[in-house]
Amino acid sequence: MRRPNAALVGATAALFVVQGLISKGMYPTWVARYSAHNVGFQEGLNVDQLLASVGGLRQMVAGILWVRSDQYFHSGQFDAILPLIRLVTWLDPRQMEVYATGSWHIAYNFTDEQNRSDRRYVPLALALLSEGVEHNQSSFRLFHETGWIYYHKVNDEFDKAVFWFEQSVQKEDVPPSLKAILANAYLRDGRLDDALNLYWMLQRDASAEYARTKDEPTRIRRDTQENNLNNLIMRMVSRGIFGRRDGVYDLLVPGTEKWLYPYDTHDPVDLNFSVKIEVIDKKVLRLTGNWGIATTGARIRIVVRDEEYNILWEPAPEGLDFDVDRDDTFMQDSLYTQNKFFDRKIDMSRNPTMYPFKSERYIVEFFFSPRSAPHHIQDKTGWDGEGMTDSRYIRTDIRPGVRVLFAEYELTRDMVLRRGDYIDSAVQMSPGYVEPETSDVVGVIIRRSLRN
Amino acid sequence: MGQIFAIAQTTLGEAIRRRVLLIILLIGLAFLIISPSLNQLTPRGQTEVLVKMTLGILKITSAILAVTLTVYLIPNEVERRTIYTILSKPVQRYQFLVGKFLGSVGALAVMIGLMTLVLLVTFSLQQRDASMDDVARIVKSAVMYVFQMSLLAGIAMLFSTIVTPIVNFFMTGMVFVFGTLMNPIFESLGASSGGGLAGLGSRVAHYALPNFTNVDITGGATQAEQAVGGSEAVYMMNGIIYAIIYTSIMLVLAVLIFDRREI
Amino acid sequence: MGVAIKTEDLTKTYRTRSGKVNVVDHLNLEVEEGEIFGFLGPNGAGKTTTIKMLLGISYPSEGTAWVLGKEIGDTDVHRRLSYLPEKPYYYEHMTGLEILRFYARLFNIKEPERTKKAEALLEKVNLAGDADKIIAQYSRGMQQRIGLAQSLLNDPVLLFLDEPTAGLDPIAHIEIRDLILKMRDEGKTVFISSHELSDVERICDRVTILNYGKVVSEGRLDTLLKGGRIEITAVNVPKGIEDNLRSDGVIASFHDGRLIIDAPDTIATDGFVDAVRSAGGTIVSIIPRRKRLEDLFIESVGGRRVLTEQTEQSEESV
């Protein structure tokens, strides 16, 4: 019988200690870079999923499922997608693509016949993203995606977009081209100086990089940043931001009624808003009305919802586990204005799952915020609505810090369904509503001047 | 050394020519070829999903290969009595064991290399938008798999000196599963900061048992993210050194047991 | 002549459910250089275990042994000896030439000598024409010959052959036997373990018979086989008489109506003849016969394990 070689045993013991130290040294990096942050164990991953996920099968199963969910999407089987996304992200919580694309599907692609997306799903998309963010803290990707949903899909409550984009730009892996979006979000949140600072910093960085590399893509990027910066300065000047700070905004030429320094926002434009809501058929609305801004392109948000149901633009508290409540009605669209009026037909009759109309009373909301308006509209209204007025519907309590247009009307279920008292007609309108001057020529701007 | 290489070379040749292993290899290859065609419709991130999925298949196939290659390595020699013709030559038992191990690891490396090659070829055919980063990531992951599976083979080798092949298959499988989930479990227990006896116990287990997560870089989310927290090359190097050291420990233990064993 | 192998109370104990079993039980052997030594016994007698201990593949529980002057456990001595296990399988994917080159590498034999030696040995075992065939295509006899060839690579002074003819056809038997004799002529010591007595009988100088791990008989063959037997055949004998004829070493039984008496030649035949005659029988033949190894074997193992039975068992165990 051989005796163990003492030197060999000693060396092995030493190696054992060394491997432990290496392992210990690697662990923090693993946590920072490769960890799935405890997914499954905390959330009660069931036995099947655990089995499927063992031994590295996880990523593979997740990949297969993801492919399948994509096929469901393309064949229009939306209902099958949610549980699959749920499973995929359980299996492989590091798969950022699944969170990103999945939330995009959920927020954007459940649509009705007129391509209006189903807003009831937005909180689910946000819930999926917030879960993804939790598991992928070190990358910009899902912070950016979440910010984008607030910035573009919700297109309101821009402090939330700012919150997410600010985190996105701090990640090491964020491409420089995606940083400018934060400046846009600042602008919509009314934080002009932050936007200005950021544009300035981006321009400085891009110039420095161009000085170093001298290549075409960086030159283009530098030019873009310069453009952004210059545009913002110009807009701040012409909209009287600096003038207001210098106390010269409201100065008149002595002895006249003329402004000393004319600004775009001077002489606020009267929105002169009024609307007629006509239920022209069961679940079909026609909205006509007046709009004071002559410039084409302002969009007035319209929401038709159950009186007791409103969407909070926040992650669904249940996470992605449950589908939306199919009894709730929430329709959101926008009214495109042209030639100082709008005229829009909204047909909700063909999508009963999206618009069940189970409630007795409905609210119709009209909302216009200068913050999310296009630049040329903002040129009139200003960022905070200082350049607009309306005798009835300007509100300052709806979005603090901004003058917005807000009007709401009520519809009953009988009106929407055109029955009972409303079998012949169902109309709601602003007091003193006057039919707009319309033209037979559609799609042509007929104003000679945009000043009146 | 001459003896070790002679044995390693013969084992490599035999493993490459063994039909069962070829079948497994073919299944892996078939998977790799089929998988891209499953996935023609994704609007975004097709490459990302595909890379992860194929790496998953590669990992599973090579783990199965590593275990099946190793568990029968010694028992087959005894059953066929070739071990007696070898040990009655001026060959030490450790030389035999190490030679056998190196041979099967060599075979493993060749097979993983082949599968990776096929993967890259199908990849470049199906994914015209694949970048050099994706290619580099696949190659880097495959390199790590070679070391990860060598560690797995070392563990199977150690067990093969104690238990029968079937038992070994399950034991090694369990160690692999546990070693793969080691960091996640440890992290979820919050054990790195836990005090008391339980905390100490889990820390000891964490750094004493084989940890396959150390030799794996597929868990990371994106190429860009790999740069977070220091150089990836350093992390990979640490993982490789870890694997080599741990594998050596397994081999030394295997030799110590095998030296004393009746065959 | 020196001593090639010497064992001193060599013992191997295995634990079983019913307690400890000595598979090899205080074995004391001496094999001289240059002889063909037959190590005989039924399967399970402890032959292979003994060889494994002598080769350092298995470790003795008690006692020790010396091989070529070195105490067991020293693998250096392996340079001068070789071992052909019972029915080994070689790496089937390799050709005959490759196998030999592989084993040559284990002796650190360098090229070009390696290939030269391998080719010469293939020639010696009549496999030169099949050198490039893979082992999987070899017959059992060819595999056994390639085994012999590999055991000669280091030009050993001592060869252990474990059941070298097991499972071979008669022609292969003869070929292997001739090769073994050739080795003895070259001055090698050959240690053959076998239960195939007819082969050993023709080539062994000395035998030891082992049963249950213990030596039951040993010595030079000519001494052991001294003495013979007589076979008496008679007809027309009434049944029942054979019981009276049996005594120590005497076998009497009926075959096809004939009474056959098989007795040692030390017993006078007159008594048998008288008994047959008085019972009304007729003696057909009285044939004296030299003692065969089979007889010795059966005597030694006490008749409890009959040879044919053992052969069948060993086939099953393959």
mmCIF file of C-alpha atoms in Angstrom, chain A residues 1-5 8-9 12 15-27 29-38 41-42 50 53-60 62-64 66-67 70-71 73-74 92 94-98 100-102 104-105 135-141 145 172-173, chain B residues 31 38-39 41-46 48-49 52-53 56-57 59-60 92-93 176-177 180-181 183-189 192 203 206-209 211 213-222 224-232 235-236 238-239 241-242 245-246 248-249 252-253 255-256 259-260:
data_model
loop_
_atom_site.group_PDB
_atom_site.id
_atom_site.type_symbol
_atom_site.label_atom_id
_atom_site.label_comp_id
_atom_site.label_asym_id
_atom_site.label_seq_id
_atom_site.Cartn_x
_atom_site.Cartn_y
_atom_site.Cartn_z
ATOM 1 C CA MET A 1 0.000 0.000 0.000
ATOM 2 C CA ARG A 2 1.364 3.372 -0.922
ATOM 3 C CA ARG A 3 1.536 6.185 1.549
ATOM 4 C CA PRO A 4 0.399 9.624 0.408
ATOM 5 C CA ASN A 5 3.220 11.887 -0.589
ATOM 6 C CA LEU A 8 1.865 16.507 -2.821
ATOM 7 C CA VAL A 9 -0.864 16.657 -0.215
ATOM 8 C CA THR A 12 -2.843 20.396 -3.065
ATOM 9 C CA LEU A 15 -3.916 25.068 -4.283
ATOM 10 C CA PHE A 16 -7.261 24.598 -2.619
ATOM 11 C CA VAL A 17 -6.796 27.809 -0.683
ATOM 12 C CA VAL A 18 -5.674 29.594 -3.849
ATOM 13 C CA GLN A 19 -8.772 28.528 -5.791
ATOM 14 C CA GLY A 20 -10.969 29.756 -2.941
ATOM 15 C CA LEU A 21 -9.252 33.128 -3.033
ATOM 16 C CA ILE A 22 -9.631 33.418 -6.799
ATOM 17 C CA SER A 23 -13.285 32.513 -6.502
ATOM 18 C CA LYS A 24 -13.757 35.098 -3.787
ATOM 19 C CA GLY A 25 -11.981 37.706 -5.873
ATOM 20 C CA MET A 26 -14.149 36.990 -8.902
ATOM 21 C CA TYR A 27 -17.457 37.103 -7.075
ATOM 22 C CA THR A 29 -17.268 41.193 -10.657
ATOM 23 C CA TRP A 30 -19.719 38.402 -11.277
ATOM 24 C CA VAL A 31 -22.357 40.210 -9.243
ATOM 25 C CA ALA A 32 -21.714 43.424 -11.131
ATOM 26 C CA ARG A 33 -21.627 41.911 -14.564
ATOM 27 C CA TYR A 34 -23.169 38.485 -14.872
ATOM 28 C CA SER A 35 -25.609 38.102 -12.028
ATOM 29 C CA ALA A 36 -29.286 37.655 -12.693
ATOM 30 C CA HIS A 37 -29.952 39.279 -9.344
ATOM 31 C CA ASN A 38 -31.675 36.440 -7.658
ATOM 32 C CA PHE A 41 -35.576 32.418 -5.991
ATOM 33 C CA GLN A 42 -37.204 35.517 -4.642
ATOM 34 C CA LEU A 50 -36.253 25.632 -11.991
ATOM 35 C CA SER A 53 -33.381 26.419 -15.979
ATOM 36 C CA VAL A 54 -30.719 24.235 -14.432
ATOM 37 C CA GLY A 55 -27.444 23.447 -15.977
ATOM 38 C CA GLY A 56 -27.355 26.317 -18.411
ATOM 39 C CA LEU A 57 -30.509 25.193 -20.208
ATOM 40 C CA ARG A 58 -32.044 28.470 -19.169
ATOM 41 C CA GLN A 59 -30.725 30.622 -21.956
ATOM 42 C CA MET A 60 -31.562 28.019 -24.526
ATOM 43 C CA ALA A 62 -35.532 31.289 -23.139
ATOM 44 C CA GLY A 63 -34.240 31.677 -26.681
ATOM 45 C CA ILE A 64 -36.675 29.128 -28.059
ATOM 46 C CA TRP A 66 -38.686 34.117 -27.390
ATOM 47 C CA VAL A 67 -38.639 32.993 -30.977
ATOM 48 C CA ASP A 70 -42.227 36.531 -31.882
ATOM 49 C CA GLN A 71 -44.054 34.199 -34.215
ATOM 50 C CA PHE A 73 -46.803 38.423 -32.640
ATOM 51 C CA HIS A 74 -46.456 38.146 -36.374
ATOM 52 C CA ASP A 92 -33.219 34.376 -18.522
ATOM 53 C CA ARG A 94 -30.368 38.935 -18.379
ATOM 54 C CA GLN A 95 -31.934 38.856 -21.806
ATOM 55 C CA MET A 96 -32.407 42.612 -22.152
ATOM 56 C CA GLU A 97 -33.660 42.248 -25.674
ATOM 57 C CA VAL A 98 -36.702 40.398 -24.399
ATOM 58 C CA ALA A 100 -36.948 45.859 -24.573
ATOM 59 C CA THR A 101 -38.792 44.270 -27.464
ATOM 60 C CA GLY A 102 -41.399 42.721 -25.192
ATOM 61 C CA TRP A 104 -42.420 47.625 -27.016
ATOM 62 C CA HIS A 105 -44.867 44.946 -28.217
ATOM 63 C CA HIS A 135 -31.957 42.583 -13.216
ATOM 64 C CA ASN A 136 -29.849 44.636 -15.582
ATOM 65 C CA GLN A 137 -28.661 47.530 -13.534
ATOM 66 C CA SER A 138 -25.346 48.019 -15.216
ATOM 67 C CA SER A 139 -26.539 48.665 -18.755
ATOM 68 C CA PHE A 140 -28.189 51.819 -20.101
ATOM 69 C CA ARG A 141 -30.501 49.804 -22.284
ATOM 70 C CA GLU A 145 -36.348 52.011 -22.962
ATOM 71 C CA GLU A 172 -20.756 53.226 -19.196
ATOM 72 C CA ASP A 173 -22.198 51.553 -22.239
ATOM 73 C CA PHE B 31 -29.189 21.798 -33.449
ATOM 74 C CA LEU B 38 -36.302 28.962 -36.307
ATOM 75 C CA ASN B 39 -35.682 32.591 -36.052
ATOM 76 C CA LEU B 41 -38.904 36.984 -38.037
ATOM 77 C CA THR B 42 -37.577 38.886 -35.081
ATOM 78 C CA PRO B 43 -37.630 42.574 -35.845
ATOM 79 C CA ARG B 44 -35.027 43.512 -33.314
ATOM 80 C CA GLY B 45 -32.265 41.769 -31.511
ATOM 81 C CA GLN B 46 -32.303 38.612 -33.569
ATOM 82 C CA GLU B 48 -28.557 38.745 -29.574
ATOM 83 C CA VAL B 49 -31.165 36.042 -29.047
ATOM 84 C CA LYS B 52 -27.408 33.261 -26.465
ATOM 85 C CA MET B 53 -29.482 30.383 -27.689
ATOM 86 C CA GLY B 56 -26.798 27.467 -24.589
ATOM 87 C CA ILE B 57 -26.944 24.512 -26.947
ATOM 88 C CA LYS B 59 -22.880 24.431 -23.424
ATOM 89 C CA ILE B 60 -25.348 21.598 -22.887
ATOM 90 C CA GLN B 92 2.856 4.850 -13.001
ATOM 91 C CA ARG B 93 -0.802 5.003 -12.168
ATOM 92 C CA PHE B 176 -22.641 20.646 -12.492
ATOM 93 C CA VAL B 177 -26.133 21.907 -11.807
ATOM 94 C CA THR B 180 -23.767 26.438 -12.162
ATOM 95 C CA LEU B 181 -26.324 27.815 -9.747
ATOM 96 C CA ASN B 183 -23.364 32.123 -7.386
ATOM 97 C CA PRO B 184 -27.074 32.832 -7.930
ATOM 98 C CA ILE B 185 -28.014 30.803 -4.863
ATOM 99 C CA PHE B 186 -25.296 32.383 -2.810
ATOM 100 C CA GLU B 187 -26.357 35.818 -3.934
ATOM 101 C CA SER B 188 -30.048 35.212 -3.300
ATOM 102 C CA LEU B 189 -29.317 33.987 0.194
ATOM 103 C CA SER B 192 -21.905 37.114 1.514
ATOM 104 C CA ARG B 203 -19.323 31.168 2.560
ATOM 105 C CA HIS B 206 -19.289 28.874 -1.857
ATOM 106 C CA TYR B 207 -15.529 29.074 -2.039
ATOM 107 C CA ALA B 208 -14.771 25.394 -1.510
ATOM 108 C CA LEU B 209 -17.117 23.656 -3.932
ATOM 109 C CA ASN B 211 -18.062 26.964 -9.067
ATOM 110 C CA THR B 213 -20.131 30.306 -12.906
ATOM 111 C CA ASN B 214 -16.526 31.421 -12.537
ATOM 112 C CA VAL B 215 -15.705 29.831 -15.873
ATOM 113 C CA ASP B 216 -18.657 31.210 -17.787
ATOM 114 C CA ILE B 217 -19.129 34.541 -19.501
ATOM 115 C CA THR B 218 -22.422 33.852 -21.251
ATOM 116 C CA GLY B 219 -24.517 35.266 -18.426
ATOM 117 C CA GLY B 220 -23.646 38.834 -19.293
ATOM 118 C CA ALA B 221 -26.231 40.843 -21.132
ATOM 119 C CA THR B 222 -24.505 42.599 -23.976
ATOM 120 C CA ALA B 224 -21.088 46.683 -24.185
ATOM 121 C CA GLU B 225 -22.003 45.589 -20.713
ATOM 122 C CA GLN B 226 -19.084 43.203 -20.538
ATOM 123 C CA ALA B 227 -16.887 46.241 -20.180
ATOM 124 C CA VAL B 228 -18.513 47.215 -16.903
ATOM 125 C CA GLY B 229 -16.398 46.629 -13.829
ATOM 126 C CA GLY B 230 -12.972 46.110 -15.310
ATOM 127 C CA SER B 231 -11.421 44.260 -18.180
ATOM 128 C CA GLU B 232 -13.196 41.181 -19.432
ATOM 129 C CA TYR B 235 -12.035 38.147 -15.593
ATOM 130 C CA MET B 236 -11.665 35.422 -18.212
ATOM 131 C CA ASN B 238 -9.028 34.520 -13.591
ATOM 132 C CA GLY B 239 -11.722 32.041 -14.562
ATOM 133 C CA ILE B 241 -6.702 29.913 -13.835
ATOM 134 C CA TYR B 242 -9.455 28.969 -11.409
ATOM 135 C CA ILE B 245 -6.271 24.906 -10.376
ATOM 136 C CA TYR B 246 -9.534 23.255 -9.425
ATOM 137 C CA SER B 248 -5.604 19.893 -10.869
ATOM 138 C CA ILE B 249 -6.941 19.418 -7.355
ATOM 139 C CA VAL B 252 -4.525 14.894 -7.527
ATOM 140 C CA LEU B 253 -7.366 13.530 -5.392
ATOM 141 C CA VAL B 255 -4.639 9.900 -8.287
ATOM 142 C CA LEU B 256 -4.430 9.536 -4.499
ATOM 143 C CA ASP B 259 -3.220 4.681 -6.370
ATOM 144 C CA ARG B 260 -4.793 2.826 -3.497
#
